[in-house]
XYZ file of C-alpha atoms in Angstrom:
299
model
C 76.166 52.705 -74.370
C 75.150 49.809 -76.607
C 77.870 47.607 -75.079
C 76.649 48.439 -71.566
C 73.092 47.596 -72.545
C 74.193 44.272 -74.041
C 76.218 43.452 -70.923
C 73.265 44.185 -68.669
C 71.011 42.092 -70.903
C 73.379 39.141 -70.741
C 73.507 39.375 -66.945
C 69.728 39.455 -66.777
C 69.435 36.441 -69.067
C 72.011 34.521 -67.042
C 70.294 35.203 -63.706
C 67.785 32.611 -62.534
C 64.152 33.723 -62.737
C 62.520 34.942 -59.543
C 60.710 32.096 -57.781
C 57.368 32.646 -56.095
C 57.246 31.427 -52.502
C 55.806 27.919 -52.338
C 53.051 27.590 -49.778
C 53.439 24.677 -47.401
C 50.499 22.365 -46.857
C 47.991 23.219 -44.157
C 45.883 20.069 -43.923
C 42.740 19.833 -41.788
C 40.870 16.630 -40.950
C 37.124 17.169 -40.816
C 35.286 14.286 -39.145
C 32.917 15.881 -36.640
C 30.289 17.465 -38.872
C 27.888 17.927 -35.953
C 28.957 18.996 -32.487
C 27.302 17.300 -29.506
C 26.409 14.174 -31.430
C 23.755 13.377 -34.028
C 21.334 16.074 -32.869
C 23.978 18.760 -32.432
C 24.863 21.891 -34.356
C 26.276 21.649 -37.870
C 29.980 22.491 -38.000
C 30.739 24.104 -41.338
C 34.261 23.876 -42.783
C 33.692 27.036 -44.808
C 35.195 29.475 -42.265
C 38.536 27.886 -43.164
C 38.095 29.608 -46.514
C 36.100 32.681 -45.512
C 38.593 33.633 -42.785
C 41.548 33.381 -45.138
C 43.351 30.709 -43.132
C 45.460 29.465 -46.024
C 44.126 25.924 -45.685
C 45.237 23.832 -48.648
C 43.481 20.521 -48.046
C 40.357 19.411 -46.161
C 40.201 15.681 -45.439
C 36.591 14.589 -44.970
C 36.440 11.635 -42.605
C 35.731 8.845 -42.424
C 34.562 6.860 -45.435
C 33.863 3.150 -44.883
C 32.842 0.541 -47.471
C 30.757 -1.544 -45.055
C 30.081 -5.270 -45.157
C 26.463 -4.606 -46.204
C 27.910 -3.161 -49.430
C 26.826 0.347 -48.486
C 29.383 3.129 -48.118
C 29.084 5.215 -44.976
C 30.544 8.570 -44.047
C 30.856 7.947 -40.334
C 27.422 6.623 -39.278
C 25.352 7.514 -42.342
C 25.546 7.161 -46.136
C 27.150 10.259 -47.668
C 23.854 10.937 -49.478
C 22.039 11.440 -46.156
C 20.311 14.805 -45.787
C 22.494 15.668 -42.792
C 25.397 16.075 -45.248
C 23.624 18.206 -47.872
C 24.935 21.527 -46.557
C 28.365 20.047 -45.963
C 28.772 18.967 -49.586
C 27.656 22.425 -50.739
C 30.170 24.117 -48.451
C 32.965 21.812 -49.575
C 32.132 22.421 -53.242
C 32.389 26.162 -52.608
C 35.822 25.616 -51.088
C 36.896 23.503 -54.062
C 35.870 26.283 -56.427
C 38.358 28.537 -54.603
C 41.259 26.099 -54.872
C 41.027 24.047 -51.675
C 41.454 20.308 -52.201
C 38.630 18.200 -50.766
C 39.938 14.712 -50.035
C 38.007 11.760 -48.665
C 39.670 9.936 -45.774
C 39.087 6.195 -46.047
C 39.351 3.870 -43.054
C 40.827 4.980 -39.764
C 40.298 3.331 -36.424
C 37.115 1.476 -37.423
C 38.195 -1.921 -38.732
C 37.140 -3.630 -41.944
C 37.369 -1.132 -44.812
C 40.833 -2.167 -45.971
C 40.354 -5.852 -45.244
C 37.445 -5.705 -47.682
C 39.406 -3.724 -50.259
C 42.255 -6.224 -49.862
C 40.370 -9.528 -50.020
C 37.180 -8.565 -51.891
C 38.471 -5.837 -54.171
C 36.070 -6.442 -57.055
C 33.096 -6.074 -54.710
C 34.159 -3.111 -52.598
C 36.447 -0.970 -54.734
C 33.622 0.036 -57.133
C 31.675 1.373 -54.124
C 34.591 3.629 -53.218
C 35.118 4.671 -56.846
C 31.462 5.643 -57.270
C 31.524 7.694 -54.043
C 34.543 9.634 -55.288
C 32.783 10.316 -58.580
C 29.474 11.328 -57.024
C 31.003 13.886 -54.680
C 33.747 15.006 -57.065
C 36.534 14.501 -54.558
C 40.012 15.762 -55.464
C 41.605 12.727 -53.860
C 41.579 10.128 -51.104
C 43.588 9.686 -47.931
C 44.185 6.003 -47.213
C 44.338 5.663 -43.421
C 45.171 1.975 -43.030
C 44.917 1.085 -39.334
C 44.443 -2.644 -39.842
C 46.441 -5.391 -41.500
C 46.529 -5.236 -45.275
C 48.830 -6.824 -47.830
C 51.238 -4.642 -49.764
C 49.827 -6.111 -52.961
C 46.386 -4.978 -51.837
C 47.329 -1.362 -51.147
C 49.274 -1.211 -54.425
C 46.203 -2.440 -56.280
C 44.009 0.236 -54.692
C 46.492 3.000 -55.542
C 46.974 1.746 -59.112
C 43.240 1.557 -59.757
C 42.601 5.016 -58.328
C 45.196 6.470 -60.673
C 43.773 4.523 -63.606
C 40.233 5.667 -62.891
C 40.890 9.305 -61.961
C 44.138 10.267 -63.659
C 47.513 11.623 -62.697
C 46.159 14.768 -61.002
C 44.049 12.783 -58.548
C 45.587 13.081 -55.070
C 46.445 9.894 -53.186
C 47.814 10.302 -49.669
C 48.353 7.863 -46.796
C 48.246 8.455 -43.033
C 50.566 6.013 -41.288
C 51.695 6.374 -37.717
C 54.946 8.328 -37.867
C 57.096 5.436 -36.663
C 56.042 3.408 -39.726
C 57.935 5.945 -41.836
C 61.245 5.257 -40.051
C 60.906 1.470 -39.953
C 59.361 1.303 -36.463
C 55.906 0.441 -35.119
C 53.246 0.064 -37.770
C 49.470 -0.491 -37.773
C 49.077 -1.258 -41.474
C 50.689 -4.653 -42.004
C 52.875 -3.549 -44.938
C 56.191 -1.730 -45.145
C 55.805 1.939 -46.143
C 59.344 2.297 -47.433
C 58.825 -0.725 -49.664
C 55.545 0.784 -50.856
C 57.236 4.097 -51.579
C 60.005 2.474 -53.589
C 57.452 0.956 -55.971
C 54.652 3.557 -55.868
C 56.220 6.809 -54.696
C 55.376 8.592 -57.924
C 51.680 7.884 -57.314
C 51.653 9.047 -53.671
C 51.273 12.798 -53.169
C 52.369 12.789 -49.506
C 52.115 11.057 -46.129
C 50.216 12.544 -43.191
C 52.385 11.030 -40.468
C 50.679 10.638 -37.089
C 53.156 12.198 -34.643
C 51.092 11.458 -31.526
C 49.630 8.668 -29.361
C 53.090 7.241 -28.759
C 53.859 6.692 -32.461
C 55.873 9.888 -32.819
C 56.274 13.261 -31.179
C 55.938 16.772 -32.566
C 57.525 18.400 -29.511
C 60.846 18.524 -31.344
C 62.195 17.769 -34.807
C 63.794 14.472 -33.717
C 61.249 12.018 -35.111
C 60.715 13.973 -38.314
C 64.496 14.068 -38.766
C 64.613 10.310 -38.228
C 62.310 9.779 -41.210
C 64.219 12.164 -43.458
C 67.592 10.657 -42.506
C 66.600 7.311 -44.021
C 66.622 8.935 -47.469
C 63.693 6.925 -48.789
C 60.666 9.206 -48.508
C 61.536 12.781 -49.532
C 60.938 15.581 -47.051
C 58.369 17.351 -49.242
C 56.154 14.259 -48.913
C 56.305 14.047 -45.112
C 53.565 16.106 -43.439
C 53.738 16.587 -39.673
C 50.409 15.286 -38.354
C 49.414 16.577 -34.907
C 46.437 16.698 -32.552
C 44.615 20.019 -32.554
C 43.243 19.653 -29.015
C 43.850 17.693 -25.839
C 40.343 16.292 -26.372
C 41.272 14.617 -29.667
C 42.798 11.170 -29.611
C 44.842 9.825 -26.749
C 48.175 11.467 -25.990
C 50.851 13.588 -27.550
C 49.139 16.952 -27.947
C 51.669 19.779 -28.164
C 50.807 23.409 -27.499
C 50.754 25.894 -30.333
C 53.885 27.514 -28.919
C 55.744 24.205 -29.000
C 54.391 23.391 -32.444
C 55.568 26.759 -33.739
C 59.069 26.085 -32.414
C 59.130 22.678 -34.128
C 57.748 23.981 -37.422
C 60.133 26.937 -37.423
C 63.075 24.567 -36.943
C 61.836 22.193 -39.634
C 61.285 24.855 -42.271
C 64.758 26.228 -41.483
C 66.362 22.798 -41.854
C 64.308 21.770 -44.862
C 63.289 24.396 -47.408
C 60.842 21.876 -48.893
C 59.299 20.855 -45.560
C 56.048 19.011 -46.311
C 53.608 20.912 -44.093
C 51.335 20.288 -41.116
C 48.110 18.298 -40.703
C 45.686 18.604 -37.794
C 43.304 16.041 -36.305
C 40.638 17.372 -36.173
C 38.772 20.566 -37.106
C 35.686 21.160 -34.951
C 37.374 21.920 -31.603
C 40.836 23.017 -32.706
C 42.761 25.157 -30.274
C 43.336 28.017 -29.749
C 39.838 28.943 -30.997
C 38.000 25.890 -29.696
C 34.491 25.095 -30.898
C 33.612 28.773 -31.433
C 36.552 29.578 -33.733
C 38.130 26.284 -34.819
C 39.470 27.872 -38.017
C 42.137 29.725 -36.008
C 44.335 26.608 -35.811
C 44.758 26.526 -39.578
C 45.437 30.265 -39.744
C 48.131 29.966 -37.091
C 49.733 26.944 -38.745
C 49.841 28.669 -42.130
C 51.473 31.700 -40.505
C 54.097 29.453 -38.848
C 55.172 28.144 -42.226
C 55.720 31.484 -43.941
């Protein structure tokens, strides 16, 4: 009996420990805080938490260090009263484990030119905004020309100021991750080779002609280059035909693509959606449903 017990014990010790399922990223961009313009209705991100969607990261857009040396969140300083409720809602989400990340830049030009050529003037404005609103990280959406030295300097300083747990992501067009078309002016594979350990992941834009989420082909093309690991490549998609230009894929098509990707790659990086307020299938009345559906696709 003792020998049997010892044999069973040895087998148990030799077996690998059970691994909890790792949740994939469900990333939601949150730029439209008020529907129907400046005088519209406040769009709270909190249903993403309250409805149990499984959202992992909310990217608050878009932060701009402006040439008047005042940081704006879209058209107003982040301290404006129109954002008071938003910051409270986001803090409540943070307290429940959702990362709140500030998206810097985007289509509006100038933010990264300033950070590149006038770093000592404009970086402290970004740093102080991160501190004031206790952001978990920043998403660097470089859609203008910037030197690779400049983006490295920004990443290095963020890590110096906020530590190793601070999240730094980038949002290149998808083709930039396979050596194709690029809006940023620097080579992302070269950046990854030097700074990959400091970059949490890439929210690749698989739309507007820069990539396509209708199949796995373009995602596979990135992975096949063996530079940026699959767990750091997030499939960025449009959440509605009304968002951006072209390349929206239906939820049925997206589910087929995501199902194939998670089958091919056990460490598939996740899905990001631009943007929250009118996400299909719920639209403006239930925009949280997109995130719930995407989380379910990845299980």
